[in-house]
PDB file of C-alpha atoms and ligand atoms in Angstrom:
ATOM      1  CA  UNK A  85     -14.305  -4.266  -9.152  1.00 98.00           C
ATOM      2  CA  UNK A  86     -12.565  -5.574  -5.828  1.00 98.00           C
ATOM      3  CA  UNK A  87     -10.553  -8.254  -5.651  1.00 98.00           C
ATOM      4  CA  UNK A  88      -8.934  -9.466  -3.051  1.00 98.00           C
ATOM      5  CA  UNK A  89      -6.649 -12.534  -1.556  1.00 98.00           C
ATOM      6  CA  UNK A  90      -8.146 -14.754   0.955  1.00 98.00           C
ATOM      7  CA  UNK A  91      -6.932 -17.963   3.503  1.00 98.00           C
ATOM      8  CA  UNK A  92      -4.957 -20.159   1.354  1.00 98.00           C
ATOM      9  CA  UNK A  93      -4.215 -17.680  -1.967  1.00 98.00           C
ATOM     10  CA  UNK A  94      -7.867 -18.262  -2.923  1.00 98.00           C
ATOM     11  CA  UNK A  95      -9.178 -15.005  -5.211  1.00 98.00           C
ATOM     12  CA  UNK A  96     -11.899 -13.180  -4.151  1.00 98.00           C
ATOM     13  CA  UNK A  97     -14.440 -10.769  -5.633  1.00 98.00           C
ATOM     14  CA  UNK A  98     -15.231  -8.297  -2.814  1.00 98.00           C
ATOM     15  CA  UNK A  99     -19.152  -7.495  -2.787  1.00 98.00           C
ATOM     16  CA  UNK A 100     -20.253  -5.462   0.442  1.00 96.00           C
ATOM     17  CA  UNK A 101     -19.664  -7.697   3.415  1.00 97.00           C
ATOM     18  CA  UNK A 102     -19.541 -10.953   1.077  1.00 98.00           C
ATOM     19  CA  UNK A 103     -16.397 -12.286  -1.160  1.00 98.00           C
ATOM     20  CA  UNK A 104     -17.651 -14.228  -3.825  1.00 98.00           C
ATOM     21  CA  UNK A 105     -14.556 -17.060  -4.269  1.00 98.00           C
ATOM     22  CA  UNK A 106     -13.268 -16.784  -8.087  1.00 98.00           C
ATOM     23  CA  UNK A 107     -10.192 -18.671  -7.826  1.00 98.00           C
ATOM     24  CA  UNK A 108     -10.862 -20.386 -11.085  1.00 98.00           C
ATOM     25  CA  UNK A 109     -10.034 -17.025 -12.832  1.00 98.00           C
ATOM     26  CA  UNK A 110      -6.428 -17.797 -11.698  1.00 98.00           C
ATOM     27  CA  UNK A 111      -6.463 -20.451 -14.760  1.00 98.00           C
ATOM     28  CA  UNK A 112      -6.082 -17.265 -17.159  1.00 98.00           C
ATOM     29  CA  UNK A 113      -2.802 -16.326 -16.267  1.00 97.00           C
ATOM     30  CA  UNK A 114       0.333 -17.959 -17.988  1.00 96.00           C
ATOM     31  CA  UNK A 115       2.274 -21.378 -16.943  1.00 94.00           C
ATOM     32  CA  UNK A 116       5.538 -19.529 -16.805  1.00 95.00           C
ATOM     33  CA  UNK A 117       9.024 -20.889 -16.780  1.00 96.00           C
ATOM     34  CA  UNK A 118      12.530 -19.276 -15.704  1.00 97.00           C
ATOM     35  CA  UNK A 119      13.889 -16.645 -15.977  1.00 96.00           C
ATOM     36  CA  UNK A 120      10.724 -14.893 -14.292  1.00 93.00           C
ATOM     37  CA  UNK A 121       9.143 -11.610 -15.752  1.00 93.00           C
ATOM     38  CA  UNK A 122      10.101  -9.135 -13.229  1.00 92.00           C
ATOM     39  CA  UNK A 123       6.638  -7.586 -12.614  1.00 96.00           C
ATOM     40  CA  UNK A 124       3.451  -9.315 -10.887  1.00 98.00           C
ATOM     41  CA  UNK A 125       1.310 -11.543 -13.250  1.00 98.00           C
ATOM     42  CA  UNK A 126      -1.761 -11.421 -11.402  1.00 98.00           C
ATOM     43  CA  UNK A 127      -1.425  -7.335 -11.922  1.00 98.00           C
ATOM     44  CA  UNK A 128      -0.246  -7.842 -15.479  1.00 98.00           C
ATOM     45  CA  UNK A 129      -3.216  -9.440 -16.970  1.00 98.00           C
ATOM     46  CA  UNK A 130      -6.005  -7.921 -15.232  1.00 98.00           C
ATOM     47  CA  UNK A 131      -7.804  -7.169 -18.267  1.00 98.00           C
ATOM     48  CA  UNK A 132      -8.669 -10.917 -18.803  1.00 98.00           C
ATOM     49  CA  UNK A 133      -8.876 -12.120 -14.915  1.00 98.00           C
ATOM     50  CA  UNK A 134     -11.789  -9.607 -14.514  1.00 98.00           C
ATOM     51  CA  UNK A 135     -13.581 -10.806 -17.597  1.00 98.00           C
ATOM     52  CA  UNK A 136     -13.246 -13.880 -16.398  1.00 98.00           C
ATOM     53  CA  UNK A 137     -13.902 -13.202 -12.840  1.00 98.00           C
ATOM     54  CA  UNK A 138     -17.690 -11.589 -14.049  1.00 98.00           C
ATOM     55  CA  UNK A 139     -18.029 -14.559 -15.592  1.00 98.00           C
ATOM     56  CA  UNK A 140     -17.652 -16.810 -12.644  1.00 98.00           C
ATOM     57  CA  UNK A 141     -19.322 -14.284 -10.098  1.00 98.00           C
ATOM     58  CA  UNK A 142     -22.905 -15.255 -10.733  1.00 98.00           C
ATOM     59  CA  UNK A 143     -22.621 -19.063  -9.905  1.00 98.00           C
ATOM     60  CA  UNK A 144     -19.569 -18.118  -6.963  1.00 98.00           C
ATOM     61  CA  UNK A 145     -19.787 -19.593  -3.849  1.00 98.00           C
ATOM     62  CA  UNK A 146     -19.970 -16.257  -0.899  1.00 98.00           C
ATOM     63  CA  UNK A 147     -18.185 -16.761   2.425  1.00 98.00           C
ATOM     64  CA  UNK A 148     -18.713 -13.820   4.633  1.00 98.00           C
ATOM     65  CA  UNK A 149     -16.231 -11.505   4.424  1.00 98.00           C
ATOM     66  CA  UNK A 150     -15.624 -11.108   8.374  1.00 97.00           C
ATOM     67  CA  UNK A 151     -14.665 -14.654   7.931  1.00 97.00           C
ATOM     68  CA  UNK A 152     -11.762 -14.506   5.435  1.00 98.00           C
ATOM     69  CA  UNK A 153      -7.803 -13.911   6.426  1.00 98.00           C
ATOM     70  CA  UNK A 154      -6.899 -11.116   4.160  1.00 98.00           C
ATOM     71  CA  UNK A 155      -3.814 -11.135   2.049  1.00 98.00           C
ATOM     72  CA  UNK A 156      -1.996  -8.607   0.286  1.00 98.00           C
ATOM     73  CA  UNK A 157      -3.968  -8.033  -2.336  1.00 98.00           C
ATOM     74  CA  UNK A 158      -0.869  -7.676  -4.753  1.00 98.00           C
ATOM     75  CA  UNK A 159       1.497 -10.932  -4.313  1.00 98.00           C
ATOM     76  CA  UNK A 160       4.800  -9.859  -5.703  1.00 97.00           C
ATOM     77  CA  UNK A 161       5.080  -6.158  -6.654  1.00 98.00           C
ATOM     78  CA  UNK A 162       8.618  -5.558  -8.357  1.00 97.00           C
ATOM     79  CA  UNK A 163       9.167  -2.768  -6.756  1.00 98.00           C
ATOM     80  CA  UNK A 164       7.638  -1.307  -3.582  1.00 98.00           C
ATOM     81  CA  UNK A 165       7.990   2.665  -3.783  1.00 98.00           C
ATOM     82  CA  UNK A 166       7.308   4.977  -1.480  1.00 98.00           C
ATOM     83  CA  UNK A 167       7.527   8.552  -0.693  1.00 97.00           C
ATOM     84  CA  UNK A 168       8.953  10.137   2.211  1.00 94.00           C
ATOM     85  CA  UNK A 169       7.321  13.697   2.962  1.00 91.00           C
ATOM     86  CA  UNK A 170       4.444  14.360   1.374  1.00 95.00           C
ATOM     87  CA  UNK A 171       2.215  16.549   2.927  1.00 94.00           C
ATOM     88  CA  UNK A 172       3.010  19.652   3.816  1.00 89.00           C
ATOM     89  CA  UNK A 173       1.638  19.681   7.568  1.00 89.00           C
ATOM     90  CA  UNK A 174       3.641  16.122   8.085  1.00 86.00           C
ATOM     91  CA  UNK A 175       6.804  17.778   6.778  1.00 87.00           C
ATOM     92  CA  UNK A 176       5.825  20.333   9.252  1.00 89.00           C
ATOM     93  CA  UNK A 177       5.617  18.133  12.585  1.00 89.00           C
ATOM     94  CA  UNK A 178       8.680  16.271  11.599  1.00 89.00           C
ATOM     95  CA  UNK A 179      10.966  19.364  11.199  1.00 90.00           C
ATOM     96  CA  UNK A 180       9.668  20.323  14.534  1.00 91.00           C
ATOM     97  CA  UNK A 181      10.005  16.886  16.295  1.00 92.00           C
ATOM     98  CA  UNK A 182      13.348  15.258  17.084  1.00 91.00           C
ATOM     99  CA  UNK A 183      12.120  11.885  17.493  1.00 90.00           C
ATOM    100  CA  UNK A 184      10.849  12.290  14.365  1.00 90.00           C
ATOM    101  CA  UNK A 185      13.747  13.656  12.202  1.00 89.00           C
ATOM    102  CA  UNK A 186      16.819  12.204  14.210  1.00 90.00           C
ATOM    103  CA  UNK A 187      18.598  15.037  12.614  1.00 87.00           C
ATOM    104  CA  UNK A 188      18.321  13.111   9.730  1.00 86.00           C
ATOM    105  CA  UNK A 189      18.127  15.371   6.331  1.00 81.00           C
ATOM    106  CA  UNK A 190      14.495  16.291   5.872  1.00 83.00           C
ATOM    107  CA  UNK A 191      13.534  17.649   2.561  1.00 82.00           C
ATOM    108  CA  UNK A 192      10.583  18.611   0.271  1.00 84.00           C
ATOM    109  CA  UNK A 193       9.690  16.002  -1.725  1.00 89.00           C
ATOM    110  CA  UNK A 194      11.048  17.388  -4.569  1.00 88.00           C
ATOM    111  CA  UNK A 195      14.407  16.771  -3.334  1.00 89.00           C
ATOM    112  CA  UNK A 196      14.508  14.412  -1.392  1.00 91.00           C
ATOM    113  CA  UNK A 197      12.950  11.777  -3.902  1.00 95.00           C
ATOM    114  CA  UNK A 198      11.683   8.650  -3.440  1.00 97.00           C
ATOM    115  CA  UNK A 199      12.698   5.186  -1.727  1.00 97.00           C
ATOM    116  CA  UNK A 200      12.133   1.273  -1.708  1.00 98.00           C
ATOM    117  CA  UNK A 201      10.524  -0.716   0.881  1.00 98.00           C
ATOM    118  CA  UNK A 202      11.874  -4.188   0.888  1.00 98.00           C
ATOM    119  CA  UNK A 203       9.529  -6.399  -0.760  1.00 98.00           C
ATOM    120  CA  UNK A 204      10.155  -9.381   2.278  1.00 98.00           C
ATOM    121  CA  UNK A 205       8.032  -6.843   4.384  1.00 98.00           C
ATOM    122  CA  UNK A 206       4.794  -6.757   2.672  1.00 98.00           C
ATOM    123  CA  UNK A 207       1.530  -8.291   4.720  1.00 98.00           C
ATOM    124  CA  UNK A 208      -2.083  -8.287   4.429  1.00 98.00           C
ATOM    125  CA  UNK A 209      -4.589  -7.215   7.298  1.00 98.00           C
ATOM    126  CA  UNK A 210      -4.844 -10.820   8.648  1.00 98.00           C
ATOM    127  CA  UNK A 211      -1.146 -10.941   9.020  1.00 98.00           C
ATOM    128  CA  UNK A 212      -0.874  -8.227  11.586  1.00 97.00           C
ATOM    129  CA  UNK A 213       2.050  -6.191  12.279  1.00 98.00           C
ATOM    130  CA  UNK A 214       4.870  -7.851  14.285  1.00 97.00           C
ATOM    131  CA  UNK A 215       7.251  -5.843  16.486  1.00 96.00           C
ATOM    132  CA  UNK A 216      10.432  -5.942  15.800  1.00 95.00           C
ATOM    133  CA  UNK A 217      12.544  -4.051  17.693  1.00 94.00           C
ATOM    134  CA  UNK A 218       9.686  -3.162  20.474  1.00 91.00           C
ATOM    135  CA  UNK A 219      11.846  -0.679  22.310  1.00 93.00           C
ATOM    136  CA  UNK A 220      12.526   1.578  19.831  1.00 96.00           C
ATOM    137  CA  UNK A 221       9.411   3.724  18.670  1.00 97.00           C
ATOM    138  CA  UNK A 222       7.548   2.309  15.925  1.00 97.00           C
ATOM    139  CA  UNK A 223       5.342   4.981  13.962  1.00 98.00           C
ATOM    140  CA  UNK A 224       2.272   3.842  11.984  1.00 98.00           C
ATOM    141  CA  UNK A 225       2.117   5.984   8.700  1.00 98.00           C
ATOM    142  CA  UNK A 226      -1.331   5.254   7.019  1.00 98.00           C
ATOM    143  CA  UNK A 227      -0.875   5.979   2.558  1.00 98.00           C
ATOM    144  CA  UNK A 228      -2.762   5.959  -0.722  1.00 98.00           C
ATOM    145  CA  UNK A 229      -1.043   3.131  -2.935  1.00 99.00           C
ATOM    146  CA  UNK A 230      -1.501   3.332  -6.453  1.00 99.00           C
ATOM    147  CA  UNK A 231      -1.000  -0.078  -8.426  1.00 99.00           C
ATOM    148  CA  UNK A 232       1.090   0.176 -11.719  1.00 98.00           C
ATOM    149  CA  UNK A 233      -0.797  -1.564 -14.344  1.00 98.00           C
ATOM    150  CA  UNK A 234       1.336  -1.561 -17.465  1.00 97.00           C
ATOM    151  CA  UNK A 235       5.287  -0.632 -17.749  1.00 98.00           C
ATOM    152  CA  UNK A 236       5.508   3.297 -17.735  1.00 98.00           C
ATOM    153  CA  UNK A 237       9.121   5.091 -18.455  1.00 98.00           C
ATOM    154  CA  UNK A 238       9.420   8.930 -18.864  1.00 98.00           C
ATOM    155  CA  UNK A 239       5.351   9.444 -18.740  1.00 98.00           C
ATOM    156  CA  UNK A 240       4.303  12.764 -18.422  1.00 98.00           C
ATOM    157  CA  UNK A 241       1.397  13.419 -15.725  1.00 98.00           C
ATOM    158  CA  UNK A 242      -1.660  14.245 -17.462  1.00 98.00           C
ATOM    159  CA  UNK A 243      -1.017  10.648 -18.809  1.00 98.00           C
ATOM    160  CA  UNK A 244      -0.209   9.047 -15.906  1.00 98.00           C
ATOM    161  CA  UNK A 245      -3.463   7.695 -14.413  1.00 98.00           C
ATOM    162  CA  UNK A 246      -3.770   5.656 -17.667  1.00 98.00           C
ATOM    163  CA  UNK A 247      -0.803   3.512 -16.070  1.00 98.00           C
ATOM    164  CA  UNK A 248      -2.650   2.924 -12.565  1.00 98.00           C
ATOM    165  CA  UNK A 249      -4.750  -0.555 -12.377  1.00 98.00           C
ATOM    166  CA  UNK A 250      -6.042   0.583  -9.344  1.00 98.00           C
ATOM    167  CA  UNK A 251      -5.924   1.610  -5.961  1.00 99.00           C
ATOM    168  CA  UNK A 252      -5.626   0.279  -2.217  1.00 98.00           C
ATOM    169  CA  UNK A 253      -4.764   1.112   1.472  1.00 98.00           C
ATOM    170  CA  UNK A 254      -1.130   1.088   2.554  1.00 98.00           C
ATOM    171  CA  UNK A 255       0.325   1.287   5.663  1.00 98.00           C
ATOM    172  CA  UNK A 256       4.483   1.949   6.108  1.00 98.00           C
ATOM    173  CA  UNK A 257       5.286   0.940   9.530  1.00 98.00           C
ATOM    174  CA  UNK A 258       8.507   2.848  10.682  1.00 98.00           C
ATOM    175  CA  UNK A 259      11.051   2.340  13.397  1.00 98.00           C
ATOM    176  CA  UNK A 260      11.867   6.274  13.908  1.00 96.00           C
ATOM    177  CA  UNK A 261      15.657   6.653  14.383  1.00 96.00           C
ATOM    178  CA  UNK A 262      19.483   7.841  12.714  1.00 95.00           C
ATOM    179  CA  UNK A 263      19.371   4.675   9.901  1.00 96.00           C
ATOM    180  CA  UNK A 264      18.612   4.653   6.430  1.00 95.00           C
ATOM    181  CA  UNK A 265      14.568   5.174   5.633  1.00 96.00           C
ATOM    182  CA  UNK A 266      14.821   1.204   3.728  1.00 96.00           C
ATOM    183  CA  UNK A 267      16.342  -0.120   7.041  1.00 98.00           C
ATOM    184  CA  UNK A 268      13.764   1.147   9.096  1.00 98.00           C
ATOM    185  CA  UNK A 269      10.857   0.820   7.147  1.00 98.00           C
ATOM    186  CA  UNK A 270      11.689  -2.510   5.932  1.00 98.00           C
ATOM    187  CA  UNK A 271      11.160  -5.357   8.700  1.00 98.00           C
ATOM    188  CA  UNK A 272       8.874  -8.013   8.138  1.00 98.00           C
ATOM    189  CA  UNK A 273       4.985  -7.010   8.005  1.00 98.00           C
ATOM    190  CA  UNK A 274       6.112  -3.547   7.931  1.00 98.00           C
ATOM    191  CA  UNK A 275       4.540  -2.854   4.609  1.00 98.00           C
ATOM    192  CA  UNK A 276       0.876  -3.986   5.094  1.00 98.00           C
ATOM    193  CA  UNK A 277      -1.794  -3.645   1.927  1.00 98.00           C
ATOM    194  CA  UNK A 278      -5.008  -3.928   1.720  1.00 98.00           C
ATOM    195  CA  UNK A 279      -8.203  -4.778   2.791  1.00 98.00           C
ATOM    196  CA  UNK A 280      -8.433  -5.232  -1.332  1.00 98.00           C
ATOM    197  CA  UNK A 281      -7.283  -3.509  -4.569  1.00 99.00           C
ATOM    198  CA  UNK A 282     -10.225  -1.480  -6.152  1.00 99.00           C
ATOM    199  CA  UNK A 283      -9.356  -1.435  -9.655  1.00 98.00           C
ATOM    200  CA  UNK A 284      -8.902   2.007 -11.232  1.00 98.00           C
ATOM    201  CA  UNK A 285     -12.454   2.505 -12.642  1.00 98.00           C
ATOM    202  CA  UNK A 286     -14.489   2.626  -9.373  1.00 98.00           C
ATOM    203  CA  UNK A 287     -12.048   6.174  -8.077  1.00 98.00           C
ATOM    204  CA  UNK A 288     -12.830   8.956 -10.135  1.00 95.00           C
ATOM    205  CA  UNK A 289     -10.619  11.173  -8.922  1.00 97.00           C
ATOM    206  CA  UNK A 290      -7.298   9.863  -6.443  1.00 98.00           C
ATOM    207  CA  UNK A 291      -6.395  13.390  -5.326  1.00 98.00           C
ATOM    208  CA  UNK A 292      -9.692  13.598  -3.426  1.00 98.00           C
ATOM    209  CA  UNK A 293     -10.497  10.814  -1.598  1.00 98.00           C
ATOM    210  CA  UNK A 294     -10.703  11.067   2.289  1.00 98.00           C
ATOM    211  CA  UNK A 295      -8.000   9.581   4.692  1.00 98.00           C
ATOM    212  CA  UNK A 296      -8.127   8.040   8.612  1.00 98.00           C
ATOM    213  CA  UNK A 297      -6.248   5.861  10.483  1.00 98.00           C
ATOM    214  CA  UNK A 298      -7.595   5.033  14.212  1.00 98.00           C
ATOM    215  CA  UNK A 299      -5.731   3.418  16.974  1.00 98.00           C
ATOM    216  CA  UNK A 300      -7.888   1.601  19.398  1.00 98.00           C
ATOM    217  CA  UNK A 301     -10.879   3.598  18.127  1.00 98.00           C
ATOM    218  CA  UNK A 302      -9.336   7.026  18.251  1.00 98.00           C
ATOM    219  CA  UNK A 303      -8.566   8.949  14.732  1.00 98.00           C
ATOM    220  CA  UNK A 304      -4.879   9.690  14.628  1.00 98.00           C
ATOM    221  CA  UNK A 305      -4.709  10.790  11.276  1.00 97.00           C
ATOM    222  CA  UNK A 306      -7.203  12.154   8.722  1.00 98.00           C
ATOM    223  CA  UNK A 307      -7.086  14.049   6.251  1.00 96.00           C
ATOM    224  CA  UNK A 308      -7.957  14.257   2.156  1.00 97.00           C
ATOM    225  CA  UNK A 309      -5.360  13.200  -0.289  1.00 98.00           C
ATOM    226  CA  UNK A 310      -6.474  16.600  -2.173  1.00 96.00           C
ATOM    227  CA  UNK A 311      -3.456  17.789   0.600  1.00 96.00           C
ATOM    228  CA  UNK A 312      -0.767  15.481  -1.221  1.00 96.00           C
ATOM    229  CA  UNK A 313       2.231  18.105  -2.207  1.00 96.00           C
ATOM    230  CA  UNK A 314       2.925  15.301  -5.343  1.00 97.00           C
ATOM    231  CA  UNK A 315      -0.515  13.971  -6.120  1.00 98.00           C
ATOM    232  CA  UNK A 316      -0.748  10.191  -7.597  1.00 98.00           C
ATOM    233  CA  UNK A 317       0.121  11.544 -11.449  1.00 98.00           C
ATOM    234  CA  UNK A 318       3.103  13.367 -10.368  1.00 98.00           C
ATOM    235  CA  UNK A 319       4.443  10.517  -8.600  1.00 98.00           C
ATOM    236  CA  UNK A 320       4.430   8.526 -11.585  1.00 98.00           C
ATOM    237  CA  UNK A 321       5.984  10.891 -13.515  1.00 98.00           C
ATOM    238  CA  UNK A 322       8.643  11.166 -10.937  1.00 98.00           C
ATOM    239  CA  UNK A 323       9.268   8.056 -10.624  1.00 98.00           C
ATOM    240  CA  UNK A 324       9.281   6.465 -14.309  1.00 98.00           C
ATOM    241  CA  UNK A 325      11.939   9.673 -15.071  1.00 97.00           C
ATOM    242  CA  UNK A 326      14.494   7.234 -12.504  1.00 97.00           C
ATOM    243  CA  UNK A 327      13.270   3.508 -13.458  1.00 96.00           C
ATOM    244  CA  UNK A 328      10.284   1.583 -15.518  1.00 98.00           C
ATOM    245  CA  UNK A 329       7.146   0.693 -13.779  1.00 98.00           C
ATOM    246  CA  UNK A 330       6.171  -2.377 -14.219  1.00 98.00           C
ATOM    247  CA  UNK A 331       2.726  -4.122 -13.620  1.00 98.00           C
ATOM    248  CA  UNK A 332       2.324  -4.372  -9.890  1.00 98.00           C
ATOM    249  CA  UNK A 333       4.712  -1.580  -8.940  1.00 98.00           C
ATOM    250  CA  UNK A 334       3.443  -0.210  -5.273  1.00 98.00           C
ATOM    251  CA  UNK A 335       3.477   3.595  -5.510  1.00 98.00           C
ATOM    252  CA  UNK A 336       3.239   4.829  -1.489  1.00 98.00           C
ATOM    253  CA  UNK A 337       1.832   8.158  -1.933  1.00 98.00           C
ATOM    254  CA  UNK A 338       3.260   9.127   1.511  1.00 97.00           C
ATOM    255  CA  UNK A 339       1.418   9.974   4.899  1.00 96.00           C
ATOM    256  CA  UNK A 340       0.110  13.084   6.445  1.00 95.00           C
ATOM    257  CA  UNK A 341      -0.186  14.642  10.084  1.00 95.00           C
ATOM    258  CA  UNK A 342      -0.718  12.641  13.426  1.00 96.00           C
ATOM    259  CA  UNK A 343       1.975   9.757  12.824  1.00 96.00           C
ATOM    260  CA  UNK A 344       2.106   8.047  16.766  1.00 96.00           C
ATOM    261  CA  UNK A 345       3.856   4.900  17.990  1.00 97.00           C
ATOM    262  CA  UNK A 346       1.730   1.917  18.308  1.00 97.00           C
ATOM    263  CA  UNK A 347       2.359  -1.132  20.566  1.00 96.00           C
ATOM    264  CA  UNK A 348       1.640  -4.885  20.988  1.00 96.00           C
ATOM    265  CA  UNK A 349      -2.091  -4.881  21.008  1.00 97.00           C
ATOM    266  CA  UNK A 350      -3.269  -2.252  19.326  1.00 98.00           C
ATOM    267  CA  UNK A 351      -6.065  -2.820  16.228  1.00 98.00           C
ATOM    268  CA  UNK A 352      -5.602  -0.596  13.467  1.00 98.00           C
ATOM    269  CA  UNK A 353      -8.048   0.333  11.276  1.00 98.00           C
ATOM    270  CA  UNK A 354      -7.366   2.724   7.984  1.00 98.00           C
ATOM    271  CA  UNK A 355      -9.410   3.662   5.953  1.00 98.00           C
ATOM    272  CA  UNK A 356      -9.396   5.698   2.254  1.00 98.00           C
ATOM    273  CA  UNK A 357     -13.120   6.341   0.670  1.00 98.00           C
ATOM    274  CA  UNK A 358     -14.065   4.082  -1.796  1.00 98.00           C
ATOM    275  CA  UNK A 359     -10.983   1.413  -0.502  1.00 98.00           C
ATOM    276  CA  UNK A 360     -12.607   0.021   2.480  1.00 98.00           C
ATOM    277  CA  UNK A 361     -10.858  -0.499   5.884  1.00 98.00           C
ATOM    278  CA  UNK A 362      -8.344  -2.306   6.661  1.00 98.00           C
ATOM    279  CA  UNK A 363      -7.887  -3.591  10.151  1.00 98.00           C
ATOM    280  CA  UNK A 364      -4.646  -4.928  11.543  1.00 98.00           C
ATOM    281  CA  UNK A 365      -3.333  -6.095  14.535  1.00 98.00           C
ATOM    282  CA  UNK A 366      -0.029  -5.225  16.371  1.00 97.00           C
ATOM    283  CA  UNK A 367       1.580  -7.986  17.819  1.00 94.00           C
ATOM    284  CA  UNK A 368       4.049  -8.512  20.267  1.00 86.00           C
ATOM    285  CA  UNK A 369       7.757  -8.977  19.178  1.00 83.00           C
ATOM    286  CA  UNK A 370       9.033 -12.720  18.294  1.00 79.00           C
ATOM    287  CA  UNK A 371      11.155 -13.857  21.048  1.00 74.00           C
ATOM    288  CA  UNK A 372      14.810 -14.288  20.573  1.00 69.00           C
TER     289      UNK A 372
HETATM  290 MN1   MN B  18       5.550   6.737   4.577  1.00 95.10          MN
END
């Protein structure tokens, strides 16, 4: 199933260039009162959503998907993780790259860790990617995200995919420079998702799919996650050792080869297999 976010926080079911509008299947998830659960409800009750989503579908009104603003497809992950360096041939161009590293402290993967994106800074593909600090350069970094489904701690990897609820298309804009990797990475719309989450049933396999990002029609980056150095499982397992997943959790798998600086005007479009494309806009930098 896809299911996406549309215009004004409608729900969407995602069938080829149509989304069938399911927004009644919102009524299945709980009135809730303060103190909030810390993970995302939509995320946390999937299960019943999509049974109630295929029961809506049939009757659904379709818009054409060309005409729908696309929203993050999760609303309010917890906690937006990401990994740094994780492909070997991106560690590669950033050791040998100074505007990359910024004699910063590059490391495998292994011990380097992981880090949070602020969660201010997520956008979907209608919200483009505003500039913020337009004369420093700004990297795009196209990612596999895997969507925590239930709360994992301590899981071992040949468990792990049980945990995912599904997959989608991240991108982690980054300002390169000397600062700390959740400064940088962390302006508002720097953390765009999308065009949809695919839920976990539809990818076989996440350590195979194909990746590309284009700039202005030309492929920057492309590659297969079957490159990853820490595949999706691994990740997990990494990352529940240090805190509990909870429903919604981003996981950024990390980017490979070819990151570039983009500027005001430039369309985006990544792409994973089976995840669809998602297009977005650079924009130019909010004036002062
Ligand atoms: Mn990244």
């Amino acid at each position: 199933m896809k299911i996406c976010r549309f215009n004004d926080n409608r729900l969407g079911l995602v069938e080829a260039d149509e989304v069938l509008d399911v927004s009644e299947a919102l009524g299945v998830l709980p009135a809730l009162r303060y103190p909030y659960p810390v993970c995302d409800q939509l995320i946390a009750h999937l299960p019943e959503l999509r049974a109630r989503i295929a029961t809506l579908a049939p009757t659904a009104m379709r818009l054409p998907l060309a005409q729908v603003r696309l929203l993050a497809p999760v609303a309010n992950p917890g906690k937006i993780i990401a990994a740094p360096v994780n492909y070997v041939n991106h560690l590669k161009e950033v050791l040998a790259d100074p505007n990359l590293h910024h004699d910063n402290q590059i490391n495998h993967i292994e011990r380097a860790g992981l880090f949070l994106k602020a969660g201010s800074s997520l956008a979907g593909a209608a919200d483009g990617v505003t500039l913020v600090l337009p004369d420093r350069r700004t990297d795009h970094e196209v990612e596999l995200v895997a969507v925590i489904g239930r709360a994992a701690r301590n899981v071992k990897a040949a468990d792990a995919l049980a945990y995912v609820a599904g997959y989608t298309i991240g991108l982690d804009i980054t300002i390169r420079g000397p600062e700390e990797r959740s400064l940088r990475k962390s302006p508002d719309s720097y953390t765009v998702l999308g065009p949809w989450l695919t839920t976990a049933d539809e990818i076989n396999d996440p350590g195979n799919l194909a990746v590309e990002l284009l700039i202005n029609g030309q492929t920057r980056q492309k590659t297969t996650t079957s490159e990853l150095i820490l595949g999706v499982e691994a990740l997990i397992e990494f990352a529940s050792r240090f805190y509990t997943l909870h429903p919604g959790d981003l996981i950024f798998t990390g980017t490979p080869e070819g990151v570039s600086p983009i500027h005001a005007g430039d369309m985006m479009i990544a792409s994973i297999e089976g995840l669809g494309d998602l297009q977005v806009q650079i924009m130019p930098a909010l004036a002062l």
